[in-house]
Tab-separated table of C-alpha atoms in Angstrom:
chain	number	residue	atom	x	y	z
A	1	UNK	CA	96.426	20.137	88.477
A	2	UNK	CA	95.676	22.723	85.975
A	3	UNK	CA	91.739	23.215	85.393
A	4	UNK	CA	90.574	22.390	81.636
A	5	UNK	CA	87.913	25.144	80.664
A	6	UNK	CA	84.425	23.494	79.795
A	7	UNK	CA	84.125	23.225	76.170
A	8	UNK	CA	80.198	22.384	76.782
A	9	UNK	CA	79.265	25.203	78.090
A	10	UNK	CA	77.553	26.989	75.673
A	11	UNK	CA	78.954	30.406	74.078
A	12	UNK	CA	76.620	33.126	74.184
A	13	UNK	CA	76.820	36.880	72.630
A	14	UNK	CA	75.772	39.657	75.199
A	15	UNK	CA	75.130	43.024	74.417
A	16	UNK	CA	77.997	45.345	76.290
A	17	UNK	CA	77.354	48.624	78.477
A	18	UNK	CA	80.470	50.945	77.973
A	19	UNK	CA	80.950	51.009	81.898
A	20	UNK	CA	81.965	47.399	81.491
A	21	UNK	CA	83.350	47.034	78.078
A	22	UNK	CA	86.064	49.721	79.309
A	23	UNK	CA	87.018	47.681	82.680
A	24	UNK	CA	86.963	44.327	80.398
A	25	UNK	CA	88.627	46.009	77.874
A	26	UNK	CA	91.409	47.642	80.390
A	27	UNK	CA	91.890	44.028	82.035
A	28	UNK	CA	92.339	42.528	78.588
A	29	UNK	CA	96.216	43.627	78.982
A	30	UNK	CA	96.867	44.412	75.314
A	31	UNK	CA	94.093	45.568	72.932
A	32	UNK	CA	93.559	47.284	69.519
A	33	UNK	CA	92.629	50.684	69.066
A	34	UNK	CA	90.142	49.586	66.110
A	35	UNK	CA	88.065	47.608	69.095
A	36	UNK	CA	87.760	51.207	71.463
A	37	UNK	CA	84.883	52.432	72.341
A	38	UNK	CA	85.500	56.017	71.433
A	39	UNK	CA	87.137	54.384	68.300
A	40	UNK	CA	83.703	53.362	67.086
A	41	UNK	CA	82.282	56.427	68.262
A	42	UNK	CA	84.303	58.211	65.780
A	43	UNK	CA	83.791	55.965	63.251
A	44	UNK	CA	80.289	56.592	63.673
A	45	UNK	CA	80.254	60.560	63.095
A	46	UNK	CA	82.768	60.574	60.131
A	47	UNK	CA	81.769	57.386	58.117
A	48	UNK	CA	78.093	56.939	59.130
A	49	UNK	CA	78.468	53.484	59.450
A	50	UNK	CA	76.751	51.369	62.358
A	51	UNK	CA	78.439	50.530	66.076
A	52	UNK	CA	77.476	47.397	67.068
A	53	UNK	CA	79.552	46.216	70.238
A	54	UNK	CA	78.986	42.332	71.898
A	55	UNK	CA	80.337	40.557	74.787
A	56	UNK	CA	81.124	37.118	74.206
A	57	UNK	CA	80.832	34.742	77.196
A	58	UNK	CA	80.222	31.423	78.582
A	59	UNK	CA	78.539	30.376	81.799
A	60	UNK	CA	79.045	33.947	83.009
A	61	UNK	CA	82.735	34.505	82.122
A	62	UNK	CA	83.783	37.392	79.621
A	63	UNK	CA	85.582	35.027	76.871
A	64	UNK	CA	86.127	38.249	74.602
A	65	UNK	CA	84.828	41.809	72.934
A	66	UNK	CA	84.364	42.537	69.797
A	67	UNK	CA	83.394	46.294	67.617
A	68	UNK	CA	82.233	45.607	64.234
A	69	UNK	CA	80.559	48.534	61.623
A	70	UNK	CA	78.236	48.384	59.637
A	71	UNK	CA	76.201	49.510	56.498
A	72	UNK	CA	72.983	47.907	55.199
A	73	UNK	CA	71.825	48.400	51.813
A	74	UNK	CA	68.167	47.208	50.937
A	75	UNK	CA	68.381	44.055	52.417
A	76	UNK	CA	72.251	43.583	52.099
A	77	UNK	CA	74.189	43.961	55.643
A	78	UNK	CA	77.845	44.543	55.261
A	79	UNK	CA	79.810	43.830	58.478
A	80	UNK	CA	83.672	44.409	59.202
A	81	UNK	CA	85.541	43.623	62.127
A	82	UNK	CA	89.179	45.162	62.646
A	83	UNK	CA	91.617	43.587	64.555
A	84	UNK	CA	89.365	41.892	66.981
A	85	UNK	CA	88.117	40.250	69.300
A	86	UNK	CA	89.867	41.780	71.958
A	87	UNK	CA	90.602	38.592	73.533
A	88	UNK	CA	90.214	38.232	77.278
A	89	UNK	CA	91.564	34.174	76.780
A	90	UNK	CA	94.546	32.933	75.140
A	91	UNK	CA	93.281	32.363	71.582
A	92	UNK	CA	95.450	29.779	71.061
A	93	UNK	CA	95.609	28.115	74.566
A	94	UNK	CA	91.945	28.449	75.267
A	95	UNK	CA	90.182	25.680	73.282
A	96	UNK	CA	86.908	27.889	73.719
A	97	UNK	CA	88.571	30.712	71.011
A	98	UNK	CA	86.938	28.349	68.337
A	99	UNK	CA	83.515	28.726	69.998
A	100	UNK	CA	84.084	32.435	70.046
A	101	UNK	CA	85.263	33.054	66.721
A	102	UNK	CA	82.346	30.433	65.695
A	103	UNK	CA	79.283	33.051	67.907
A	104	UNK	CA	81.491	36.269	65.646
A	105	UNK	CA	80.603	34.977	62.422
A	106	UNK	CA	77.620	33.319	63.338
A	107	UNK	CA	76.475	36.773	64.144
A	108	UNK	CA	77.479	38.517	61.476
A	109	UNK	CA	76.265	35.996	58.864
A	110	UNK	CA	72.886	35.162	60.088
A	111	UNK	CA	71.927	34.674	56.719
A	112	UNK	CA	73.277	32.529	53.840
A	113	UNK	CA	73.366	35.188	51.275
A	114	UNK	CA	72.827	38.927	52.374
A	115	UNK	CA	75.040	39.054	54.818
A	116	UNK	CA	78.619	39.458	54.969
A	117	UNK	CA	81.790	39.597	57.005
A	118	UNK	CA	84.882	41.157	56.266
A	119	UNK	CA	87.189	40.532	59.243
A	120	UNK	CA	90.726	40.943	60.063
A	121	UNK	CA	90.832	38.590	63.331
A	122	UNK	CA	92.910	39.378	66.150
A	123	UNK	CA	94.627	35.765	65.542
A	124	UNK	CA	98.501	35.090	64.993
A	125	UNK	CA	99.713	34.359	61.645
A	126	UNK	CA	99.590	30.252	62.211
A	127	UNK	CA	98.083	27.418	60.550
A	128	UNK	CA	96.011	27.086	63.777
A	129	UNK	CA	94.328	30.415	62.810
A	130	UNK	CA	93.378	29.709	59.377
A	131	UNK	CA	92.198	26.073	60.127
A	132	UNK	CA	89.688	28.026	62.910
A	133	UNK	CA	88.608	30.831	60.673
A	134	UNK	CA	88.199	28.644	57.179
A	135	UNK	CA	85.838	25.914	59.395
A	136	UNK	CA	83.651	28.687	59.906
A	137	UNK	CA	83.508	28.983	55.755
A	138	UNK	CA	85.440	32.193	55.782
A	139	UNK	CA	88.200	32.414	52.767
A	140	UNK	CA	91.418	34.830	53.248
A	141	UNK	CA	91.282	37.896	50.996
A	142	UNK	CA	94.280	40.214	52.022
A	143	UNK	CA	97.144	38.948	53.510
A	144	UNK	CA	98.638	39.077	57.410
A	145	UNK	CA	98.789	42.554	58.992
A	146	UNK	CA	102.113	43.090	61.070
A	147	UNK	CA	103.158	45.827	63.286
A	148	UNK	CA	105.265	45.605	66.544
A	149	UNK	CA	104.454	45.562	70.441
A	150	UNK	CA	106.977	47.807	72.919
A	151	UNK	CA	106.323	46.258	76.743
A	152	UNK	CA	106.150	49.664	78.547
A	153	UNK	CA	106.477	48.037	82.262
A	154	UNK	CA	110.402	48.303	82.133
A	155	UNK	CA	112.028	51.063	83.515
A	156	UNK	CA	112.574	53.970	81.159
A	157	UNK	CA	116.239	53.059	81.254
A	158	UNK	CA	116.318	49.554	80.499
A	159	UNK	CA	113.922	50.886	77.512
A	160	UNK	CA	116.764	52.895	76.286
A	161	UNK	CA	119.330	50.507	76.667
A	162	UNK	CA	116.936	47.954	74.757
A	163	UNK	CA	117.173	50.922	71.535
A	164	UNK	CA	119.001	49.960	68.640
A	165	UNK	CA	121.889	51.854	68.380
A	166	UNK	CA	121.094	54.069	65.290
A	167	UNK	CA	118.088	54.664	66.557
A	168	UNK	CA	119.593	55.630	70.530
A	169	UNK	CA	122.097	57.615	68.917
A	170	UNK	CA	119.940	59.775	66.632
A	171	UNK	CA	117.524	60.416	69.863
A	172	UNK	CA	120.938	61.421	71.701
A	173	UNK	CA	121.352	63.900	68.741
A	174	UNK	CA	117.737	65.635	69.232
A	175	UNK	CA	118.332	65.682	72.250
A	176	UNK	CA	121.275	68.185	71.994
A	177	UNK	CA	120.092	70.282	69.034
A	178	UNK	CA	117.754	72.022	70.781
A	179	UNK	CA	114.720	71.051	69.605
A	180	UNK	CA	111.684	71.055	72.745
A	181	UNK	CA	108.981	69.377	73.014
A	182	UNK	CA	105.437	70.582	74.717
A	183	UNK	CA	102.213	68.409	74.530
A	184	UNK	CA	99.171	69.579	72.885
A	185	UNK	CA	96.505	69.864	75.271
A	186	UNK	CA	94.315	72.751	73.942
A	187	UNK	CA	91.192	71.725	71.447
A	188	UNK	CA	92.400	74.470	69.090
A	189	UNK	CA	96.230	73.965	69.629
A	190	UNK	CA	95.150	69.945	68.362
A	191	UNK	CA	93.356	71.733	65.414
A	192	UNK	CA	96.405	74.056	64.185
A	193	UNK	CA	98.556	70.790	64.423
A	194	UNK	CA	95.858	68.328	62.460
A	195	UNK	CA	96.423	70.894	60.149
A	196	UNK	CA	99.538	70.912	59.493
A	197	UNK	CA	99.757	66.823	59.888
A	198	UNK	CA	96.858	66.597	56.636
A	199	UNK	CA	99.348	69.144	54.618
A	200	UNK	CA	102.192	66.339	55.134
A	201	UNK	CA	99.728	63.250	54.828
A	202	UNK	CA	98.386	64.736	50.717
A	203	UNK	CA	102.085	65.820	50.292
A	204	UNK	CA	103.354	62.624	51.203
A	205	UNK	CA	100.280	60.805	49.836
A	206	UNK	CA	99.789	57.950	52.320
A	207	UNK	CA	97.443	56.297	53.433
A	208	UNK	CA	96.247	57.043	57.439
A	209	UNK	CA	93.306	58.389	59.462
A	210	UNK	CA	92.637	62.332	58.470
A	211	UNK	CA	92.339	65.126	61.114
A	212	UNK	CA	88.584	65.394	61.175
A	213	UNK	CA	88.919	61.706	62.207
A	214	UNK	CA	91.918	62.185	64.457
A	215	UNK	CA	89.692	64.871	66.041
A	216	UNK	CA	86.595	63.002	66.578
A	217	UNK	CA	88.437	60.526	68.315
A	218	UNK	CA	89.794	63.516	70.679
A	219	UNK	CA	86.172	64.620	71.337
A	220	UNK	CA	84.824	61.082	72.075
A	221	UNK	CA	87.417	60.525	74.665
A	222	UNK	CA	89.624	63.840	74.921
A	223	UNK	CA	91.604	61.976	77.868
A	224	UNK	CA	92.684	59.177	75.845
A	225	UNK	CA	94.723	61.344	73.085
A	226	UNK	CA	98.815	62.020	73.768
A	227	UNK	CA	99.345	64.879	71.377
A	228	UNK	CA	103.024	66.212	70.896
A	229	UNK	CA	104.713	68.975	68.925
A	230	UNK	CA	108.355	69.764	68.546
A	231	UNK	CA	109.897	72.979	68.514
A	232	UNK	CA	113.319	74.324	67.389
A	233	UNK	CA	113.456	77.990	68.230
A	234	UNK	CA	109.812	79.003	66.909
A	235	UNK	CA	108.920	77.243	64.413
A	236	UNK	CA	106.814	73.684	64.869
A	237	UNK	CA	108.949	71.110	63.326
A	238	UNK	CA	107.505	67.449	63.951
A	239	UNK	CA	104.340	65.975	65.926
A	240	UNK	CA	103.014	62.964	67.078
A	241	UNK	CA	99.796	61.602	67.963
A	242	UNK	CA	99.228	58.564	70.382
A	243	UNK	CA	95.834	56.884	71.838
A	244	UNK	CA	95.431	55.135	74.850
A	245	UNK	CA	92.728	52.389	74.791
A	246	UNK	CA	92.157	50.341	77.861
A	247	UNK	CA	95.844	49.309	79.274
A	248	UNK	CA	97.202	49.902	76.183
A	249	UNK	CA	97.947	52.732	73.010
A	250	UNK	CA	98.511	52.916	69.764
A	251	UNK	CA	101.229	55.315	67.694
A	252	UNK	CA	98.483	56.457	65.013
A	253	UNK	CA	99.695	59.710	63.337
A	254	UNK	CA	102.685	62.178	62.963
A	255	UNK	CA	104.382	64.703	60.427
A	256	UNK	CA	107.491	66.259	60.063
A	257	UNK	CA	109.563	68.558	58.096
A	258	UNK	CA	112.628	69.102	56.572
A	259	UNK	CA	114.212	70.881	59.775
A	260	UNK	CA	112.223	68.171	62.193
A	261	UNK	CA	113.630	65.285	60.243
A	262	UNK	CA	117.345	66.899	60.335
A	263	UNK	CA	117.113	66.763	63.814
A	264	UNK	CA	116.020	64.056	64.502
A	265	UNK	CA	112.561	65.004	66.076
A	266	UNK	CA	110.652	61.992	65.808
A	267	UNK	CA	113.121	60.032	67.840
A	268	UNK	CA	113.020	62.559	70.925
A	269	UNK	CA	109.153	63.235	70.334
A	270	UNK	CA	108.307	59.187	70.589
A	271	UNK	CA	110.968	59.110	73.274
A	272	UNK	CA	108.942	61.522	75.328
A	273	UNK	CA	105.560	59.542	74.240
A	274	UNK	CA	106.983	56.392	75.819
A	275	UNK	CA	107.714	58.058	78.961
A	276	UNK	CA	104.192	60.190	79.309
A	277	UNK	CA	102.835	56.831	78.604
A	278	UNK	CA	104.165	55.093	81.416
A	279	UNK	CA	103.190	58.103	83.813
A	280	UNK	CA	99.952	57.612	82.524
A	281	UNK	CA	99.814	54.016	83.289
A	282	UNK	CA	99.680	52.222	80.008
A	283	UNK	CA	101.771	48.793	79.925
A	284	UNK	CA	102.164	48.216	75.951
A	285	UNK	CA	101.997	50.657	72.968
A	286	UNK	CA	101.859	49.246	69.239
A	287	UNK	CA	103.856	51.109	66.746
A	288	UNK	CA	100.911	51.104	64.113
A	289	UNK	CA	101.996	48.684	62.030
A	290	UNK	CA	105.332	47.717	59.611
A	291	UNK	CA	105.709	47.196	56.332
A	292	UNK	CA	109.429	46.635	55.076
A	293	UNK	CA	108.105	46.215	51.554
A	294	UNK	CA	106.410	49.641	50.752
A	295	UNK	CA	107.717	51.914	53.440
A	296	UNK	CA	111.255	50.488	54.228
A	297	UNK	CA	112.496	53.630	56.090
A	298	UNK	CA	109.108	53.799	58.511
A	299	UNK	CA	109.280	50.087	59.081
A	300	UNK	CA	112.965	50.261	60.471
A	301	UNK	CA	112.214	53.326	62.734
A	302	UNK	CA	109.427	51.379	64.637
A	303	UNK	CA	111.628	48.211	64.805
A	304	UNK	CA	114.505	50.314	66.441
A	305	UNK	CA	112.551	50.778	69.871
A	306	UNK	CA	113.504	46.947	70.233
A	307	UNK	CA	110.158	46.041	70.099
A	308	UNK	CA	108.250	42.521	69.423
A	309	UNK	CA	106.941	41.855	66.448
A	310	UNK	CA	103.690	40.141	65.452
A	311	UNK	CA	101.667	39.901	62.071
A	312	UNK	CA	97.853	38.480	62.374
A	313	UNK	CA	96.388	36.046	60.163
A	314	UNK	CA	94.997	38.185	57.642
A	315	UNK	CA	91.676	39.411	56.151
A	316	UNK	CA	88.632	36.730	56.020
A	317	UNK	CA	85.568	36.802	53.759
């Protein structure tokens, strides 16, 4: 017989020591790089907003984690949460998720008026979702976020056989034309290529995480960053940043140039990504979000690794 949780046990929020949130947040499986720890911490130094961090539990069990920042103005307090809770439940199984979500707001919105909540919940697009996060008075204001999940535990060759075939052959391609790839593991090596990443980001004028943030998140947890450049002959072509968080990392940044995107370079650069991934341990990387609508080309990249693909519920007010 399968145990029923206790629904009557009551849900409490716990403040979170980082020695614990990172084991929870490890065991958690897969988990958002907006919930990290060093996440926040960069936040922090190059938005001045707040860090407040909260373990939600019941009769002693971790039930989830959750990262929100902050900003108060007189006696306004403006909260957002992105992409959490990280959920260490099945949000849709677990008929405590409702209790959860219910101790998240109830947090955040103390108050009938001066306090609000702008959160994009970790929840699946499904009617289950918005029935949970409406009885708790919240109102959708931006629709469902979507990006795809690649399951790292195969082996690197059932990976590759799982490629798309455009996308396999165009990584067979880089990997003939001589391009090489090194990883960036020198503070001012990551600064030169940050560099040269915000000169693509204002050419290209789209919307991402800058280098001064991209760095602060190297400083807060310098272990956590996969940084990787490719080279044809001696010029830098293409680069790639990736962030592990807990068992899990997230694609986040990359730039390219003419010569880098003639040969192919992002293929064999995430290629080699994947597989210092897996040496590293992680089980599931998220591509960092798809969007066939306003970058067509980008979205059909990311869904050529074969990937799964999700989109959340949305954004809640």
């Amino acid at each position: 017989m399968v145990a029923v949780p206790d629904t009557a046990t009551e849900v409490a929020w716990e403040p979170c020591m980082r020695e614990r949130w990172e084991a929870l947040f490890r065991a958690a499986g897969k988990s958002t790089l907006e919930q990290a720890w060093a996440y926040g911490q960069a936040v922090e130094s190059e938005h001045g907003l707040t860090v407040e961090r909260g373990l939600v539990a019941a009769g002693g069990e971790p039930l989830a984690l959750v990262q929100s920042f902050c900003r108060r103005r007189a006696l306004v307090r403006f909260a957002r949460v992105m992409r959490g809770p990280v959920w260490l439940i099945d949000p849709l199984a677990d008929r405590r998720a409702s209790q959860v979500c219910a101790a998240i707001a109830g947090h955040y919105r103390r108050r009938r008026l001066g306090d609000f909540l702008l959160w994009l919940a970790e929840l699946p697009q499904d009617v289950r979702s918005d029935a949970t996060l409406r009885a708790l008075g919240l109102r959708p204001v931006v629709t469902g976020y979507s990006s795809v999940w690649l399951d790292l535990d195969p082996p690197l060759e059932t990976l590759r056989a799982k490629l798309h075939g455009k996308w396999r052959n165009a990584l067979q391609q880089a990997e003939g034309s001589g391009i090489t790839v090194e990883a960036v593991d020198h503070p001012r090596r990551l600064n030169q290529m940050l560099l040269l990443y915000d000169r693509f980001r204002r050419k290209k004028r789209f919307l991402g995480p800058n280098g001064d943030f991209i760095a602060a998140l190297a400083r807060a947890d310098r272990g956590a960053v996969t940084a990787l450049t490719a080279r044809r002959e001696r010029d830098l072509v293409a680069g790639i940043i990736l962030v592990r968080h807990g068992a899990s990392a997230t694609y986040l940044a990359s730039w390219t140039s003419d010569a880098g995107r003639a040969g192919q370079a992002h293929n064999l650069l995430l290629w080699r990504g994947i597989d210092a991934l897996k040496a590293g341990g992680c089980r599931w990387l998220d591509l960092g979000g798809v969007n066939t609508e306003s970058q067509p080309g980008i979205a059909r990249f990311k869904l050529g690794l074969g990937g799964e693909v999700f989109s959340l519920a949305g954004t809640y007010l």
